[in-house]
């Protein structure tokens, strides 16, 4: 199995790897913009090597996690705070971070956290989006109801102005037509004083 510790950044990743079968190890810096990182992992899949990738949790790596899942690689996402406590020297560089992740994986001491599957993430995103739409709809309905309450006497109807009966009667429509009509004083004496 090939263990890969990845210090991930939005534009590149620093990689430290160890092939447990052959003992081969090394380091690479892979760019994302020119597709170098994607080519590297696809090549590993074509060679039929089983791969386990360990990286810190970050909000910018969704595409990378999806790529690894698509290729059938095992992905370990680590708790950044826990990984930070296991750093021996406080000097932080990308190379040392990748080496630390690889060492934690090799020693079976990687602070792995649970991460939802890509399908689960998509469902969560849809539920969140639906929730926001319902909130927007509720705000608009409340605003319309408040507007209607100022223009028509709601006490004459014991139901919501958005019920089918009220809408069928045209009360809301009639109310909205009158919203921009304001009586204007004919002369200065009719104008309200600023008191």
C-alpha positions as a LaTeX table, in Angstrom:
\begin{tabular}{lrrr}
\hline
Residue & $x$ (\AA) & $y$ (\AA) & $z$ (\AA) \\
\hline
Unk1 & 0.00 & 0.00 & 0.00 \\
Unk2 & 1.13 & 3.54 & $-0.78$ \\
Unk3 & 0.70 & 6.00 & 2.09 \\
Unk4 & 0.53 & 9.66 & 1.08 \\
Unk5 & 0.60 & 12.60 & 3.48 \\
Unk6 & $-0.79$ & 15.71 & 1.80 \\
Unk7 & $-0.36$ & 19.29 & 3.00 \\
Unk8 & $-3.17$ & 20.78 & 0.91 \\
Unk9 & $-3.39$ & 24.37 & $-0.32$ \\
Unk10 & $-5.91$ & 25.79 & $-2.81$ \\
Unk11 & $-3.30$ & 26.18 & $-5.57$ \\
Unk12 & $-0.90$ & 23.30 & $-4.81$ \\
Unk13 & $-0.19$ & 20.40 & $-2.49$ \\
Unk14 & 2.98 & 19.20 & $-0.84$ \\
Unk15 & 3.12 & 15.41 & $-0.83$ \\
Unk16 & 5.21 & 12.97 & 1.22 \\
Unk17 & 4.76 & 9.30 & 0.28 \\
Unk18 & 5.91 & 5.86 & 1.39 \\
Unk19 & 5.36 & 2.59 & $-0.43$ \\
Unk20 & 5.02 & 0.02 & 2.35 \\
Unk21 & 5.72 & $-2.87$ & $-0.02$ \\
Unk22 & 8.98 & $-1.61$ & $-1.53$ \\
Unk23 & 10.10 & 0.91 & 1.10 \\
Unk24 & 10.33 & 3.62 & $-1.56$ \\
Unk25 & 9.69 & 7.11 & $-0.20$ \\
Unk26 & 9.83 & 10.65 & $-1.52$ \\
Unk27 & 8.34 & 14.11 & $-1.69$ \\
Unk28 & 6.59 & 16.07 & $-4.42$ \\
Unk29 & 5.00 & 19.47 & $-4.92$ \\
Unk30 & 1.96 & 19.17 & $-7.21$ \\
Unk31 & 0.20 & 22.14 & $-8.83$ \\
Unk32 & $-3.56$ & 22.14 & $-9.22$ \\
Unk33 & $-3.90$ & 24.74 & $-11.99$ \\
Unk34 & $-2.05$ & 22.76 & $-14.66$ \\
Unk35 & $-3.63$ & 19.41 & $-13.69$ \\
Unk36 & $-0.38$ & 17.96 & $-12.35$ \\
Unk37 & $-2.00$ & 16.72 & $-9.13$ \\
Unk38 & $-4.89$ & 15.03 & $-10.93$ \\
Unk39 & $-2.50$ & 13.33 & $-13.41$ \\
Unk40 & $-0.37$ & 12.02 & $-10.53$ \\
Unk41 & $-3.30$ & 10.33 & $-8.77$ \\
Unk42 & $-4.85$ & 9.00 & $-12.00$ \\
Unk43 & $-1.49$ & 7.47 & $-12.91$ \\
Unk44 & $-1.36$ & 5.70 & $-9.53$ \\
Unk45 & $-4.82$ & 4.26 & $-10.19$ \\
Unk46 & $-3.81$ & 3.07 & $-13.68$ \\
Unk47 & $-0.80$ & 1.28 & $-12.18$ \\
Unk48 & $-3.19$ & $-0.56$ & $-9.83$ \\
Unk49 & $-1.56$ & 0.65 & $-6.63$ \\
Unk50 & $-3.72$ & 0.73 & $-3.49$ \\
Unk51 & $-3.44$ & 4.20 & $-2.00$ \\
Unk52 & $-4.31$ & 5.79 & 1.34 \\
Unk53 & $-4.20$ & 9.59 & 1.45 \\
Unk54 & $-4.09$ & 11.51 & 4.75 \\
Unk55 & $-4.71$ & 15.25 & 4.99 \\
Unk56 & $-5.93$ & 17.91 & 7.40 \\
Unk57 & $-9.55$ & 18.98 & 7.23 \\
Unk58 & $-9.95$ & 22.07 & 5.07 \\
Unk59 & $-12.86$ & 23.75 & 3.35 \\
Unk60 & $-11.17$ & 24.07 & $-0.04$ \\
Unk61 & $-10.48$ & 20.43 & $-0.84$ \\
Unk62 & $-13.91$ & 19.18 & $-1.94$ \\
Unk63 & $-12.87$ & 18.63 & $-5.56$ \\
Unk64 & $-9.77$ & 16.77 & $-4.40$ \\
Unk65 & $-11.73$ & 14.54 & $-2.03$ \\
Unk66 & $-14.20$ & 13.78 & $-4.83$ \\
Unk67 & $-11.33$ & 12.89 & $-7.17$ \\
Unk68 & $-9.84$ & 10.48 & $-4.64$ \\
Unk69 & $-13.24$ & 8.88 & $-3.99$ \\
Unk70 & $-13.80$ & 8.52 & $-7.74$ \\
Unk71 & $-10.42$ & 6.79 & $-8.09$ \\
Unk72 & $-11.27$ & 4.41 & $-5.24$ \\
Unk73 & $-8.53$ & 5.62 & $-2.89$ \\
Unk74 & $-8.90$ & 5.56 & 0.86 \\
Unk75 & $-9.02$ & 9.09 & 2.30 \\
Unk76 & $-8.28$ & 9.98 & 5.89 \\
Unk77 & $-9.23$ & 13.47 & 7.02 \\
Unk78 & $-7.46$ & 14.58 & 10.19 \\
Unk79 & $-8.38$ & 17.00 & 12.96 \\
Unk80 & $-6.09$ & 20.05 & 12.43 \\
Unk81 & $-6.02$ & 20.97 & 16.14 \\
Unk82 & $-5.00$ & 17.45 & 17.13 \\
Unk83 & $-2.36$ & 17.27 & 14.40 \\
Unk84 & $-0.94$ & 20.60 & 15.56 \\
Unk85 & $-0.41$ & 19.22 & 19.08 \\
Unk86 & 1.61 & 16.31 & 17.66 \\
Unk87 & 4.07 & 18.59 & 15.89 \\
Unk88 & 7.41 & 18.23 & 17.70 \\
Unk89 & 9.00 & 21.44 & 16.43 \\
Unk90 & 6.86 & 24.52 & 16.25 \\
Unk91 & 8.49 & 25.57 & 12.98 \\
Unk92 & 5.82 & 25.00 & 10.36 \\
Unk93 & 6.62 & 24.37 & 6.71 \\
Unk94 & 4.68 & 22.58 & 4.00 \\
Unk95 & 7.31 & 19.82 & 3.73 \\
Unk96 & 7.32 & 19.19 & 7.48 \\
Unk97 & 3.52 & 19.15 & 7.59 \\
Unk98 & 3.35 & 16.53 & 4.82 \\
Unk99 & 6.05 & 14.47 & 6.57 \\
Unk100 & 4.17 & 14.72 & 9.87 \\
Unk101 & 0.94 & 13.50 & 8.27 \\
Unk102 & 2.82 & 10.58 & 6.69 \\
Unk103 & 4.50 & 9.71 & 10.00 \\
Unk104 & 1.16 & 9.73 & 11.84 \\
Unk105 & $-0.32$ & 7.44 & 9.19 \\
Unk106 & 2.66 & 5.09 & 9.29 \\
Unk107 & 2.54 & 4.87 & 13.11 \\
Unk108 & $-1.24$ & 4.31 & 12.99 \\
Unk109 & $-1.63$ & 7.42 & 15.13 \\
Unk110 & $-3.54$ & 9.61 & 12.65 \\
Unk111 & $-6.33$ & 11.66 & 14.37 \\
Unk112 & $-9.02$ & 10.77 & 11.87 \\
Unk113 & $-12.40$ & 12.53 & 11.92 \\
Unk114 & $-15.68$ & 11.43 & 10.37 \\
Unk115 & $-16.48$ & 13.04 & 7.03 \\
Unk116 & $-19.80$ & 12.57 & 5.22 \\
Unk117 & $-19.77$ & 10.91 & 1.82 \\
Unk118 & $-20.03$ & 13.12 & $-1.29$ \\
Unk119 & $-23.66$ & 12.00 & $-1.75$ \\
Unk120 & $-24.43$ & 12.87 & 1.87 \\
Unk121 & $-22.78$ & 16.28 & 1.43 \\
Unk122 & $-24.88$ & 16.94 & $-1.66$ \\
Unk123 & $-28.05$ & 16.04 & 0.24 \\
Unk124 & $-27.04$ & 18.30 & 3.14 \\
Unk125 & $-26.44$ & 21.15 & 0.68 \\
Unk126 & $-29.89$ & 20.63 & $-0.85$ \\
Unk127 & $-31.57$ & 20.56 & 2.57 \\
Unk128 & $-29.72$ & 23.74 & 3.60 \\
Unk129 & $-30.73$ & 25.45 & 0.34 \\
Unk130 & $-34.37$ & 24.39 & 0.78 \\
Unk131 & $-34.33$ & 25.71 & 4.36 \\
Unk132 & $-33.08$ & 29.11 & 3.11 \\
Unk133 & $-35.82$ & 29.20 & 0.44 \\
Unk134 & $-38.50$ & 28.44 & 3.04 \\
Unk135 & $-37.13$ & 31.25 & 5.23 \\
Unk136 & $-37.27$ & 33.67 & 2.29 \\
Unk137 & $-40.83$ & 32.63 & 1.46 \\
Unk138 & $-41.90$ & 33.09 & 5.10 \\
Unk139 & $-40.35$ & 36.57 & 5.23 \\
Unk140 & $-42.15$ & 37.62 & 2.04 \\
Unk141 & $-45.47$ & 36.20 & 3.22 \\
Unk142 & $-45.12$ & 38.03 & 6.54 \\
Unk143 & $-44.32$ & 41.29 & 4.77 \\
Unk144 & $-47.32$ & 40.91 & 2.46 \\
Unk145 & $-49.55$ & 40.08 & 5.41 \\
Unk146 & $-48.36$ & 43.17 & 7.28 \\
Unk147 & $-48.94$ & 45.28 & 4.19 \\
Unk148 & $-52.41$ & 43.82 & 3.75 \\
Unk149 & $-53.24$ & 44.41 & 7.41 \\
Unk150 & $-52.54$ & 48.11 & 7.02 \\
Unk151 & $-54.77$ & 48.42 & 3.95 \\
Unk152 & $-57.76$ & 46.21 & 4.71 \\
Unk153 & $-59.60$ & 45.27 & 7.84 \\
Unk154 & $-58.51$ & 41.71 & 8.56 \\
Unk155 & $-60.87$ & 41.44 & 11.49 \\
Unk156 & $-63.75$ & 41.01 & 9.02 \\
Unk157 & $-62.22$ & 37.71 & 7.93 \\
Unk158 & $-61.19$ & 35.15 & 10.49 \\
Unk159 & $-58.69$ & 33.58 & 8.14 \\
Unk160 & $-55.28$ & 34.36 & 6.78 \\
Unk161 & $-55.22$ & 36.79 & 3.87 \\
Unk162 & $-53.36$ & 34.08 & 1.95 \\
Unk163 & $-56.16$ & 31.54 & 2.21 \\
Unk164 & $-57.81$ & 30.47 & $-1.02$ \\
Unk165 & $-61.03$ & 32.32 & $-0.14$ \\
Unk166 & $-59.32$ & 35.63 & 0.43 \\
Unk167 & $-57.23$ & 35.28 & $-2.68$ \\
Unk168 & $-60.30$ & 34.29 & $-4.69$ \\
Unk169 & $-62.19$ & 37.34 & $-3.45$ \\
Unk170 & $-59.34$ & 39.48 & $-4.69$ \\
Unk171 & $-58.78$ & 41.22 & $-1.37$ \\
Unk172 & $-55.01$ & 40.89 & $-1.58$ \\
Unk173 & $-55.01$ & 41.95 & $-5.21$ \\
Unk174 & $-57.23$ & 44.92 & $-4.41$ \\
Unk175 & $-54.99$ & 45.79 & $-1.48$ \\
Unk176 & $-51.79$ & 45.67 & $-3.51$ \\
Unk177 & $-53.29$ & 47.97 & $-6.15$ \\
Unk178 & $-53.88$ & 50.60 & $-3.47$ \\
Unk179 & $-50.43$ & 50.42 & $-1.83$ \\
Unk180 & $-48.91$ & 53.23 & $-3.86$ \\
Unk181 & $-51.95$ & 55.54 & $-3.68$ \\
Unk182 & $-51.46$ & 58.29 & $-1.10$ \\
Unk183 & $-53.89$ & 61.19 & $-0.67$ \\
Unk184 & $-52.12$ & 64.48 & $-1.28$ \\
Unk185 & $-53.07$ & 67.71 & 0.43 \\
Unk186 & $-54.77$ & 70.18 & $-1.89$ \\
Unk187 & $-53.13$ & 73.19 & $-0.31$ \\
Unk188 & $-50.62$ & 74.03 & 2.37 \\
Unk189 & $-53.25$ & 74.40 & 5.09 \\
Unk190 & $-54.29$ & 70.75 & 4.60 \\
Unk191 & $-50.71$ & 69.48 & 4.89 \\
Unk192 & $-49.90$ & 67.81 & 8.22 \\
Unk193 & $-47.73$ & 69.86 & 10.50 \\
Unk194 & $-44.39$ & 68.50 & 11.66 \\
Unk195 & $-45.53$ & 68.37 & 15.31 \\
\hline
\end{tabular}
